[in-house]
Coordinates of C-alpha atoms and ligand atoms in Angstrom, one line a residue:
X1 CA 0.0 0.0 0.0
X2 CA 1.6 3.3 -1.1
X3 CA 1.5 5.9 1.7
X4 CA -1.9 7.7 2.0
X5 CA -2.0 11.3 0.9
X6 CA -4.3 12.2 3.8
X7 CA -4.1 12.0 7.5
X8 CA -7.9 11.7 7.9
X9 CA -8.2 8.6 10.2
X10 CA -11.7 7.7 9.0
X11 CA -10.5 7.7 5.4
X12 CA -7.4 5.6 6.1
X13 CA -9.3 3.2 8.3
X14 CA -12.0 2.6 5.7
X15 CA -9.6 2.2 2.8
X16 CA -7.6 -0.3 4.8
X17 CA -10.8 -2.3 5.5
X18 CA -11.9 -2.3 1.9
X19 CA -8.4 -3.2 0.7
X20 CA -8.4 -6.0 3.2
X21 CA -11.7 -7.2 1.6
X22 CA -10.9 -6.8 -2.1
X23 CA -7.2 -7.7 -1.8
X24 CA -5.8 -5.6 -4.6
X25 CA -2.1 -5.9 -5.5
X26 CA -1.6 -2.2 -5.1
X27 CA -3.5 0.8 -3.6
X28 CA -3.1 4.0 -5.5
X29 CA -4.1 7.3 -3.7
X30 CA -5.2 9.8 -6.4
X31 CA -4.2 13.4 -5.8
X32 CA -6.0 15.0 -8.8
X33 CA -2.7 16.5 -10.2
X34 CA -1.9 17.0 -13.9
X35 CA 1.1 14.7 -13.6
X36 CA -1.0 12.0 -12.2
X37 CA -3.5 12.4 -15.1
X38 CA -0.7 12.0 -17.6
X39 CA 0.6 8.8 -16.0
X40 CA -2.9 7.3 -15.6
X41 CA -3.7 8.0 -19.2
X42 CA -0.5 6.3 -20.3
X43 CA -1.5 3.3 -18.1
X44 CA -5.0 3.2 -19.6
X45 CA -3.6 3.3 -23.1
X46 CA -1.1 0.5 -22.4
X47 CA -3.9 -1.7 -20.9
X48 CA -6.2 -1.0 -23.9
X49 CA -8.8 0.6 -21.7
X50 CA -8.7 3.8 -23.8
X51 CA -7.7 4.5 -27.3
X52 CA -6.1 7.8 -28.2
X53 CA -8.2 9.7 -30.7
X54 CA -6.8 11.9 -33.5
X55 CA -5.0 14.5 -31.4
X56 CA -5.0 17.2 -34.2
X57 CA -8.7 17.1 -34.4
X58 CA -9.6 16.2 -30.8
X59 CA -6.7 17.3 -28.5
X60 CA -6.7 15.4 -25.2
X61 CA -9.6 13.2 -26.2
X62 CA -9.8 9.5 -25.7
X63 CA -12.2 6.6 -26.6
X64 CA -13.6 3.8 -24.5
X65 CA -15.7 0.9 -25.6
X66 CA -17.7 -1.0 -23.0
X67 CA -18.8 -4.6 -23.0
X68 CA -22.0 -4.9 -25.2
X69 CA -24.4 -5.6 -22.3
X70 CA -23.2 -2.8 -20.1
X71 CA -24.3 0.3 -22.0
X72 CA -26.9 2.0 -19.8
X73 CA -28.2 2.2 -16.3
X74 CA -29.5 -1.0 -14.9
X75 CA -32.6 0.1 -13.0
X76 CA -33.7 -3.5 -12.2
X77 CA -30.3 -4.1 -10.5
X78 CA -30.4 -0.8 -8.5
X79 CA -31.2 -1.4 -4.8
X80 CA -32.2 0.9 -2.0
X81 CA -31.2 -0.8 1.2
X82 CA -33.0 1.0 3.9
X83 CA -33.8 -0.7 7.2
X84 CA -37.5 -1.2 6.2
X85 CA -39.1 -1.7 2.8
X86 CA -41.5 1.2 3.6
X87 CA -38.5 3.7 3.7
X88 CA -37.6 2.7 0.1
X89 CA -41.2 2.7 -1.0
X90 CA -43.0 0.9 -3.8
X91 CA -41.1 2.7 -6.6
X92 CA -37.7 1.3 -5.6
X93 CA -36.2 -2.1 -5.4
X94 CA -35.7 -2.6 -1.8
X95 CA -33.2 -5.1 -0.3
X96 CA -32.4 -5.7 3.4
X97 CA -29.1 -3.9 4.4
X98 CA -27.4 -6.7 6.4
X99 CA -28.1 -9.4 3.8
X100 CA -27.1 -7.1 0.9
X101 CA -23.8 -6.1 2.6
X102 CA -23.1 -9.8 3.2
X103 CA -23.9 -10.8 -0.4
X104 CA -21.9 -7.9 -2.0
X105 CA -19.0 -8.2 0.3
X106 CA -18.9 -11.9 -0.6
X107 CA -18.8 -10.9 -4.3
X108 CA -16.0 -8.3 -3.7
X109 CA -13.9 -10.5 -1.5
X110 CA -10.6 -11.0 -3.2
X111 CA -12.2 -9.4 -6.3
X112 CA -9.3 -7.0 -6.9
X113 CA -6.5 -9.6 -6.8
X114 CA -3.9 -8.9 -9.5
X115 CA -5.4 -5.4 -9.8
X116 CA -5.0 -1.9 -8.5
X117 CA -7.4 -0.2 -6.1
X118 CA -7.6 3.5 -6.9
X119 CA -8.7 5.8 -4.0
X120 CA -10.6 8.7 -5.5
X121 CA -11.3 11.7 -3.1
X122 CA -13.9 14.0 -4.7
X123 CA -16.0 17.0 -3.9
X124 CA -19.5 17.5 -5.2
X125 CA -20.2 21.3 -5.4
X126 CA -18.0 24.4 -5.3
X127 CA -15.4 24.4 -2.5
X128 CA -16.8 26.3 0.5
X129 CA -20.4 25.8 -0.4
X130 CA -22.7 24.8 2.6
X131 CA -24.3 22.4 0.2
X132 CA -21.1 20.7 -1.1
X133 CA -20.4 17.1 -0.1
X134 CA -17.3 14.9 0.0
X135 CA -17.2 11.4 -1.4
X136 CA -14.5 8.7 -1.6
X137 CA -14.8 6.2 -4.4
X138 CA -12.7 3.1 -4.3
X139 CA -12.5 1.4 -7.8
X140 CA -10.4 -0.9 -9.8
X141 CA -11.5 0.8 -13.1
X142 CA -9.0 3.4 -14.6
X143 CA -11.9 4.5 -16.8
X144 CA -13.8 5.5 -13.7
X145 CA -10.8 7.3 -12.2
X146 CA -10.3 9.3 -15.4
X147 CA -14.0 10.0 -15.8
X148 CA -14.4 11.1 -12.1
X149 CA -11.5 13.6 -12.6
X150 CA -13.8 15.2 -15.2
X151 CA -17.2 14.9 -13.6
X152 CA -16.2 16.0 -10.0
X153 CA -13.7 18.3 -8.3
X154 CA -11.3 15.4 -7.6
X155 CA -8.1 15.3 -5.5
X156 CA -6.8 17.2 -2.5
X157 CA -9.5 19.7 -2.6
X158 CA -11.9 17.0 -1.3
X159 CA -9.6 16.2 1.7
X160 CA -9.3 19.9 2.5
X161 CA -13.1 20.3 2.5
X162 CA -13.5 17.1 4.6
X163 CA -11.0 18.1 7.3
X164 CA -10.4 15.4 10.0
X165 CA -14.1 14.1 10.3
X166 CA -15.8 11.0 9.1
X167 CA -18.5 12.7 7.0
X168 CA -18.0 11.4 3.5
X169 CA -19.8 9.1 1.1
X170 CA -18.2 5.6 1.1
X171 CA -18.5 4.2 -2.4
X172 CA -17.0 0.9 -3.4
X173 CA -16.8 -0.1 -7.1
X174 CA -15.6 -3.6 -8.2
X175 CA -15.6 -4.5 -11.8
X176 CA -15.4 -8.3 -11.1
X177 CA -15.9 -10.3 -14.2
X178 CA -18.6 -7.9 -15.6
X179 CA -21.2 -10.6 -15.5
X180 CA -24.8 -9.2 -15.6
X181 CA -25.9 -11.7 -12.9
X182 CA -23.4 -10.1 -10.5
X183 CA -24.3 -6.5 -11.4
X184 CA -25.6 -4.5 -8.5
X185 CA -25.8 -0.8 -7.6
X186 CA -26.7 -0.9 -3.9
X187 CA -27.4 2.1 -1.8
X188 CA -27.3 2.3 1.9
X189 CA -28.5 5.8 2.7
X190 CA -28.4 5.4 6.5
X191 CA -24.6 4.7 6.2
X192 CA -23.9 7.2 3.4
X193 CA -22.6 4.2 1.4
X194 CA -22.8 2.6 -2.0
X195 CA -21.5 -0.6 -3.5
X196 CA -21.5 -1.1 -7.3
X197 CA -20.4 -4.4 -8.9
X198 CA -19.9 -5.9 -12.3
X199 CA -20.5 -2.8 -14.4
X200 CA -18.4 0.0 -15.9
X201 CA -21.3 2.2 -17.2
X202 CA -21.3 5.9 -16.1
X203 CA -24.6 6.1 -14.2
X204 CA -23.8 2.8 -12.5
X205 CA -20.2 3.5 -11.5
X206 CA -19.4 7.2 -11.4
X207 CA -20.7 7.1 -7.8
X208 CA -20.8 10.8 -7.3
X209 CA -23.5 11.3 -9.9
X210 CA -26.8 9.3 -9.6
X211 CA -25.8 7.3 -6.6
X212 CA -24.5 10.1 -4.2
X213 CA -25.9 13.3 -5.8
X214 CA -29.4 11.9 -6.3
X215 CA -30.3 8.6 -4.5
X216 CA -28.3 9.2 -1.3
X217 CA -28.6 13.0 -1.8
X218 CA -32.4 12.9 -1.9
X219 CA -32.6 10.8 1.2
X220 CA -30.4 13.3 3.1
X221 CA -32.3 16.3 1.6
X222 CA -35.5 14.9 3.0
X223 CA -34.0 14.6 6.5
X224 CA -32.3 18.0 6.3
X225 CA -34.8 20.2 4.6
X226 CA -33.3 20.7 1.1
X227 CA -33.8 19.2 -2.4
X228 CA -31.6 17.0 -4.6
X229 CA -33.1 17.0 -8.0
X230 CA -32.5 15.6 -11.5
X231 CA -32.5 19.1 -13.0
X232 CA -30.4 21.3 -15.2
X233 CA -29.7 24.9 -14.0
X234 CA -29.4 27.8 -16.5
X235 CA -29.0 31.5 -16.4
X236 CA -31.1 33.6 -18.8
X237 CA -29.8 37.1 -19.2
X238 CA -32.3 39.5 -20.8
X239 CA -31.4 42.2 -23.3
X240 CA -31.3 44.7 -20.3
X241 CA -28.8 42.6 -18.5
X242 CA -31.2 41.1 -15.9
X243 CA -30.2 37.5 -14.9
X244 CA -33.0 35.0 -14.1
X245 CA -32.0 31.4 -13.0
X246 CA -34.2 28.5 -13.9
X247 CA -34.0 24.8 -13.3
X248 CA -35.7 22.1 -15.4
X249 CA -36.3 18.4 -14.7
X250 CA -36.6 16.2 -17.7
X251 CA -36.0 12.4 -17.7
X252 CA -32.6 11.1 -19.0
X253 CA -32.0 11.6 -22.7
X254 CA -34.8 14.2 -23.1
X255 CA -32.7 17.3 -23.8
X256 CA -31.5 18.6 -20.5
X257 CA -28.0 19.2 -21.9
X258 CA -29.4 20.9 -25.0
X259 CA -31.7 23.2 -23.0
X260 CA -29.0 24.1 -20.5
X261 CA -26.8 25.2 -23.4
X262 CA -29.4 26.7 -25.6
X263 CA -28.4 29.3 -28.3
X264 CA -31.3 31.7 -29.0
X265 CA -32.5 32.2 -32.5
X266 CA -31.5 35.3 -34.4
X267 CA -34.7 37.2 -33.5
X268 CA -33.9 36.7 -29.7
X269 CA -30.1 36.9 -30.0
X270 CA -30.0 39.7 -27.4
X271 CA -30.8 37.1 -24.8
X272 CA -27.8 35.1 -23.4
X273 CA -28.3 31.6 -21.9
X274 CA -25.5 30.3 -19.8
X275 CA -25.1 26.8 -18.2
X276 CA -24.8 26.3 -14.5
X277 CA -25.4 22.6 -14.7
X278 CA -26.9 20.0 -17.1
X279 CA -28.1 17.2 -14.9
X280 CA -28.3 17.7 -11.1
X281 CA -29.4 20.5 -8.8
X282 CA -29.0 20.7 -5.1
X283 CA -31.3 23.4 -3.7
X284 CA -31.8 24.9 -0.3
X285 CA -33.9 27.8 1.0
X286 CA -31.8 31.0 1.6
X287 CA -32.2 33.5 4.4
X288 CA -34.1 35.7 1.9
X289 CA -36.9 33.1 1.4
X290 CA -35.7 32.1 -2.1
X291 CA -34.5 28.7 -3.2
X292 CA -30.8 28.6 -4.0
X293 CA -29.3 26.0 -6.3
X294 CA -25.8 24.6 -6.9
X295 CA -24.6 22.1 -9.6
X296 CA -22.7 19.5 -7.6
X297 CA -20.9 18.3 -10.8
X298 CA -17.9 19.6 -12.7
X299 CA -18.5 17.9 -16.0
X300 CA -21.1 16.8 -18.5
X301 CA -21.9 13.2 -19.1
X302 CA -24.1 13.7 -22.1
X303 CA -25.7 11.7 -24.9
X304 CA -23.7 11.9 -28.1
X305 CA -26.3 10.9 -30.8
X306 CA -28.2 13.9 -32.1
X307 CA -25.6 16.3 -30.9
X308 CA -24.3 18.6 -33.7
X309 CA -23.4 22.2 -34.6
X310 CA -27.0 23.0 -35.1
X311 CA -28.7 21.3 -32.1
X312 CA -26.0 22.1 -29.6
X313 CA -22.9 24.2 -30.7
X314 CA -21.9 24.7 -27.1
X315 CA -21.8 21.0 -26.4
X316 CA -19.8 20.6 -29.6
X317 CA -17.3 23.1 -28.3
X318 CA -17.3 21.5 -24.9
X319 CA -16.4 18.1 -26.3
X320 CA -13.7 19.3 -28.8
X321 CA -10.9 18.6 -26.2
X322 CA -10.1 16.7 -23.0
X323 CA -13.1 14.5 -23.5
X324 CA -13.7 10.8 -23.0
X325 CA -16.1 9.3 -25.5
X326 CA -17.8 6.0 -24.8
X327 CA -19.4 3.7 -27.4
X328 CA -19.5 6.2 -30.3
X329 CA -18.3 5.2 -33.7
X330 CA -14.7 5.8 -35.0
X331 CA -13.6 7.1 -38.4
X332 CA -10.5 5.7 -40.1
X333 CA -8.4 8.8 -39.1
X334 CA -9.2 8.5 -35.4
X335 CA -12.2 10.9 -35.2
X336 CA -15.5 10.2 -33.7
X337 CA -19.0 9.9 -35.2
X338 CA -22.6 9.3 -34.1
X339 CA -26.0 9.3 -35.7
X340 CA -27.0 12.9 -36.2
X341 CA -23.5 14.4 -36.0
X342 CA -23.6 15.0 -39.7
X343 CA -26.4 14.6 -42.2
X344 CA -24.5 12.1 -44.2
X345 CA -22.5 9.4 -42.4
X346 CA -18.8 8.8 -43.4
X347 CA -18.3 6.1 -46.0
X348 CA -16.6 3.8 -43.5
X349 CA -16.5 3.5 -39.8
X350 CA -15.8 1.2 -36.9
X351 CA -19.0 0.8 -34.9
X352 CA -19.3 0.9 -31.2
X353 CA -18.7 -2.8 -30.9
X354 CA -15.5 -2.6 -33.0
X355 CA -16.9 -4.0 -36.2
X356 CA -16.5 -2.5 -39.7
X357 CA -19.6 -0.4 -40.5
X358 CA -20.9 1.2 -43.8
X359 CA -24.0 3.3 -44.3
X360 CA -27.3 1.7 -45.3
X361 CA -27.6 -1.1 -42.8
X362 CA -30.1 -1.4 -40.0
X363 CA -27.8 -1.0 -37.0
X364 CA -26.6 2.3 -35.7
X365 CA -22.9 3.0 -35.8
X366 CA -22.9 4.5 -32.4
X367 CA -24.8 3.1 -29.5
X368 CA -28.0 5.1 -28.9
X369 CA -26.8 5.8 -25.4
X370 CA -23.2 6.5 -26.4
X371 CA -21.8 9.3 -24.2
X372 CA -19.3 12.1 -24.0
X373 CA -17.7 13.0 -20.7
X374 CA -16.3 16.6 -20.9
X375 CA -15.1 19.2 -18.4
X376 CA -17.7 21.9 -17.6
X377 CA -14.9 24.6 -18.0
X378 CA -14.8 23.8 -21.8
X379 CA -18.3 25.2 -22.3
X380 CA -18.1 28.6 -24.0
X381 CA -21.5 29.3 -22.5
X382 CA -20.6 28.2 -19.0
X383 CA -22.0 30.5 -16.3
X384 CA -19.5 32.0 -13.9
X385 CA -22.0 31.3 -11.1
X386 CA -21.3 27.5 -11.4
X387 CA -18.4 28.1 -9.1
X388 CA -20.3 30.3 -6.6
X389 CA -20.5 28.6 -3.2
X390 CA -23.8 30.4 -2.4
X391 CA -25.5 29.0 -5.5
X392 CA -28.0 30.9 -7.6
X393 CA -31.5 32.0 -6.7
X394 CA -34.1 30.1 -8.7
X395 CA -37.1 31.9 -10.2
X396 CA -38.7 29.1 -12.1
X397 CA -38.8 25.3 -12.1
X398 CA -39.7 23.6 -15.3
X399 CA -41.0 20.0 -15.5
X400 CA -41.3 18.1 -18.8
X401 CA -41.1 14.9 -20.6
X402 CA -41.1 13.3 -24.1
X403 CA -44.8 12.8 -25.2
X404 CA -45.9 12.5 -28.8
X405 CA -49.6 13.4 -27.9
X406 CA -51.8 15.0 -25.3
X407 CA -49.4 17.3 -23.4
X408 CA -49.2 21.0 -24.5
X409 CA -46.0 22.8 -25.3
X410 CA -46.2 24.9 -22.1
X411 CA -48.3 25.8 -19.2
X412 CA -47.8 27.2 -15.8
X413 CA -49.0 25.8 -12.5
X414 CA -51.6 27.8 -10.6
X415 CA -49.5 27.6 -7.4
X416 CA -46.9 25.5 -5.6
X417 CA -49.1 22.7 -4.6
X418 CA -50.5 22.5 -8.1
X419 CA -46.9 22.6 -9.4
X420 CA -45.9 19.7 -7.2
X421 CA -48.9 17.8 -8.7
X422 CA -47.8 18.5 -12.3
X423 CA -44.2 17.4 -11.4
X424 CA -45.5 14.3 -9.6
X425 CA -47.6 13.2 -12.6
X426 CA -44.8 13.9 -15.1
X427 CA -44.6 11.3 -17.8
X428 CA -42.3 10.4 -20.6
X429 CA -41.6 7.8 -23.3
X430 CA -38.6 5.6 -22.1
X431 CA -35.3 6.1 -23.8
X432 CA -32.0 4.3 -24.2
X433 CA -30.5 5.8 -21.1
X434 CA -31.8 2.8 -19.1
X435 CA -31.8 -0.9 -20.2
X436 CA -35.3 -2.1 -21.2
X437 CA -38.0 -1.2 -23.7
X438 CA -37.7 2.2 -25.5
X439 CA -40.7 4.4 -26.3
X440 CA -43.1 3.1 -23.6
X441 CA -44.9 5.8 -21.6
X442 CA -44.1 5.7 -18.0
X443 CA -44.8 8.0 -15.1
X444 CA -41.6 9.5 -14.0
X445 CA -42.3 11.9 -11.1
X446 CA -40.0 15.0 -11.3
X447 CA -37.7 12.9 -13.6
X448 CA -36.7 11.1 -10.3
X449 CA -38.3 7.7 -10.7
X450 CA -34.9 6.0 -11.2
X451 CA -33.1 8.3 -8.7
X452 CA -35.3 9.0 -5.6
X453 CA -33.5 7.2 -2.7
X454 CA -36.6 6.9 -0.5
X455 CA -40.4 6.5 -0.5
X456 CA -41.9 8.5 -3.5
X457 CA -45.0 9.4 -1.4
X458 CA -42.8 10.9 1.2
X459 CA -40.8 12.7 -1.5
X460 CA -43.9 14.4 -2.6
X461 CA -44.7 15.3 1.0
X462 CA -41.2 16.8 1.3
X463 CA -41.8 18.9 -1.8
X464 CA -45.1 20.2 -0.3
X465 CA -43.3 21.0 3.0
X466 CA -40.7 23.0 1.2
X467 CA -43.2 25.7 0.4
X468 CA -43.4 26.7 4.1
X469 CA -39.7 27.6 4.0
X470 CA -40.0 29.8 0.9
X471 CA -41.5 33.3 1.1
X472 CA -40.6 33.8 -2.6
X473 CA -40.9 30.3 -4.1
X474 CA -40.0 29.6 -7.8
X475 CA -42.9 29.6 -10.1
X476 CA -43.6 26.1 -11.7
X477 CA -44.1 25.3 -15.3
X478 CA -44.5 22.2 -17.6
X479 CA -43.2 21.8 -21.1
X480 CA -43.3 19.2 -23.8
X481 CA -41.0 19.8 -26.9
X482 CA -42.0 16.4 -28.4
X483 CA -45.7 16.7 -29.4
X484 CA -46.4 15.5 -33.0
X485 CA -49.1 16.4 -35.5
X486 CA -51.4 13.9 -37.2
X487 CA -48.7 13.2 -39.9
X488 CA -46.3 12.3 -37.1
X489 CA -44.2 15.5 -37.5
X490 CA -43.0 17.3 -34.5
X491 CA -45.2 20.3 -33.9
X492 CA -42.5 22.4 -32.3
X493 CA -39.1 22.9 -33.8
X494 CA -37.4 22.7 -30.4
X495 CA -33.6 23.4 -29.7
X496 CA -32.8 27.1 -30.0
X497 CA -36.5 28.0 -30.6
X498 CA -37.2 26.8 -27.1
X499 CA -35.9 30.2 -26.2
X500 CA -39.4 31.5 -27.1
X501 CA -40.9 29.3 -24.4
X502 CA -38.2 30.2 -22.0
X503 CA -38.8 33.9 -22.6
X504 CA -42.5 33.5 -21.7
X505 CA -41.5 31.7 -18.6
X506 CA -38.9 34.3 -17.5
X507 CA -41.3 37.1 -18.3
X508 CA -44.0 35.3 -16.2
X509 CA -41.7 35.1 -13.2
X510 CA -41.2 38.9 -13.4
X511 CA -44.9 39.6 -13.9
X512 CA -44.4 40.9 -17.4
X513 CA -46.2 38.4 -19.6
X514 CA -49.9 37.7 -19.7
X515 CA -51.6 34.3 -19.6
X516 CA -55.0 32.7 -19.9
X517 CA -56.5 30.3 -17.4
X518 CA -56.9 26.9 -19.0
X519 CA -57.9 23.6 -17.3
X520 CA -54.3 22.5 -16.9
X521 CA -52.9 25.9 -15.7
X522 CA -52.0 29.3 -17.1
X523 CA -51.1 29.3 -20.8
X524 CA -49.8 32.0 -23.1
X525 CA -52.2 33.8 -25.3
X526 CA -51.2 34.3 -28.9
X527 CA -50.1 37.9 -28.1
X528 CA -47.9 36.8 -25.1
X529 CA -45.8 34.4 -27.1
X530 CA -43.2 35.7 -29.5
X531 CA -43.5 34.0 -32.9
X532 CA -41.6 36.7 -34.9
X533 CA -39.1 35.5 -37.4
X534 CA -40.2 31.8 -37.2
X535 CA -40.4 29.8 -40.4
X536 CA -43.2 27.3 -40.8
X537 CA -44.7 28.1 -37.4
X538 CA -47.6 30.4 -36.9
X539 CA -50.4 31.1 -34.4
X540 CA -52.5 28.2 -35.9
X541 CA -49.5 25.8 -35.3
X542 CA -49.2 27.2 -31.8
X543 CA -52.8 26.5 -31.1
X544 CA -52.3 23.0 -32.2
X545 CA -49.2 22.6 -30.0
X546 CA -51.2 24.0 -27.1
X547 CA -54.4 22.1 -27.7
X548 CA -56.0 20.5 -24.7
X549 CA -58.2 17.6 -25.8
X550 CA -60.6 16.7 -23.1
X551 CA -61.0 13.1 -24.0
X552 CA -57.2 12.6 -24.1
X553 CA -57.0 14.4 -20.7
X554 CA -59.7 12.1 -19.2
X555 CA -57.4 9.2 -20.0
X556 CA -54.4 11.0 -18.8
X557 CA -56.0 11.8 -15.4
X558 CA -57.0 8.1 -15.1
X559 CA -53.3 7.1 -15.5
X560 CA -52.3 9.7 -12.9
X561 CA -54.6 7.6 -10.7
X562 CA -52.6 4.4 -11.4
X563 CA -49.4 6.0 -10.1
X564 CA -51.3 7.4 -7.0
X565 CA -52.8 4.0 -6.4
X566 CA -49.3 2.4 -6.4
X567 CA -48.1 5.1 -3.9
X568 CA -51.3 5.2 -2.0
X569 CA -50.0 4.4 1.5
X570 CA -47.9 7.6 1.6
X571 CA -49.6 9.8 -0.9
X572 CA -50.2 13.3 0.4
X573 CA -53.9 14.0 0.3
X574 CA -53.2 17.4 -1.3
X575 CA -52.2 15.6 -4.5
X576 CA -55.4 13.4 -4.5
X577 CA -57.2 16.7 -4.1
X578 CA -55.4 18.3 -7.0
X579 CA -56.5 15.5 -9.1
X580 CA -60.1 16.0 -8.2
X581 CA -59.7 19.7 -9.1
X582 CA -58.1 18.8 -12.5
X583 CA -61.0 16.4 -13.3
X584 CA -63.5 19.1 -12.3
X585 CA -61.8 21.7 -14.5
X586 CA -61.8 19.4 -17.4
Ligands
LIG601 O1 -27.3 7.7 -15.5 S1 -26.4 8.4 -16.3 O2 -25.7 9.4 -15.5 O3 -25.4 7.6 -16.9 C1 -27.2 9.3 -17.5 C2 -28.7 9.4 -17.2 O4 -29.4 8.4 -17.4 O5 -29.2 10.5 -16.8
LIG602 MN1 -29.4 12.4 -15.8

């Protein structure tokens, strides 16, 4: 064991205990330095874990290919191990803590023989933030080490924030033989601990992200009076220089990264959108009664397919250097490609599985959930506030999902309780970000279905309770970029044009835009919504995108009931009451 680079006794004790269990040949204490990065990269190249990409085109960029069955989050293998099943609730896979520890420690025993155990100290959030948290991840994956360097503030900064105490997340990741039957992502919120086995996929193994920042984070937030949410955070600067901060919760692979990096269309070019975060928000009431948010992460783990100069130029700039790509396709000259990067695919590629690929076949060249992992500081539209320990005051919270029918482009909740209801009944078609069927409608409350670390009914209760701590709460909205017309064409052009929706939302929070009362909430009237300079989109098209079909909504309200039935034991009665009101208004 190389000498530890911290004197924290709790850290040293725990690493010794885990090294005793996993029996690696070597323990490597990461310090986060540039020299360390260079030597670990060399090691990853030598071992074939990473490939070096064309350094002229993509300086500092590397490529990783995963095993074919390990390409997305495994929700059915994700466990919440609270003392009682009621604490985990009916929307989680519960497992008993003692038995699960025993089983997983059994799997990990001797599991790192012949390998190196890397000790990764990391900080989630800006140094000095009251919301920031320290984690320690022990892993035998160099891919994880190099990705955690990008996604978190990794290295000595974490030990400095931790000081001499024991308050850090204990994350153990063992690759083992990567067999699906031994794949577990087990959370022990009461111990602030996670064990992940037999996977090397981001959401399963970058333990600061979904595991600590959302599942364990939400459990702690419930106890401590704050919110850990699956939300982007953006800053919208108006032509007069006024900055409004907005969060938005969409399920995985529904455009959070694109919305967080939005480039306004020419007509609204005087607005500046900047990214505070693209995936996770930790939010706490401030002394002034507003809700303050930080982005706990330091990088973007985004979906590659569909990303291009038109859909997201800021993402393209972010991933032009110092990025790790996973499961995209390769060009003969060491560049990367994915579906939607260019209109025409290159004539020949190596696909994400390493096989020769030419256009015209049925299989995509890049995996639909192929990813980039890029440092936040690469983003030309990065908000300086992302490093502010105080966080940013949130004026609007947007919920939304991917729905081809029924759900209008935008509406505003009547009040906080109604807003919690529209968040709680959020729904979306499933995507490739999780294993399982794609395109099936499922209820995904607040985009947190796979990430809430405790009972969903109590989570709703917690949301309702937060209102009492906020004298100036964010206004709540719902959006759906994905509605289609009868011919199956998207009604709304999306991407940069989403600025028009955002502008209405921002103006509403400042009391500047009008709205009409509709059964679902407040909606923009034709004069409140800026359509100037839009091609192929007019007031009639807007009316179609905003249509509320009463028959469709009767069915929708019935399926809200299905969710509520499942959560019945802990469902706040306020939400059942909101459903009654909705049905009455319809
Ligand atoms: O879970 S990941 O972080 O890999 C991406 C997502 O599903 O949101
Ligand atoms: Mn996500």
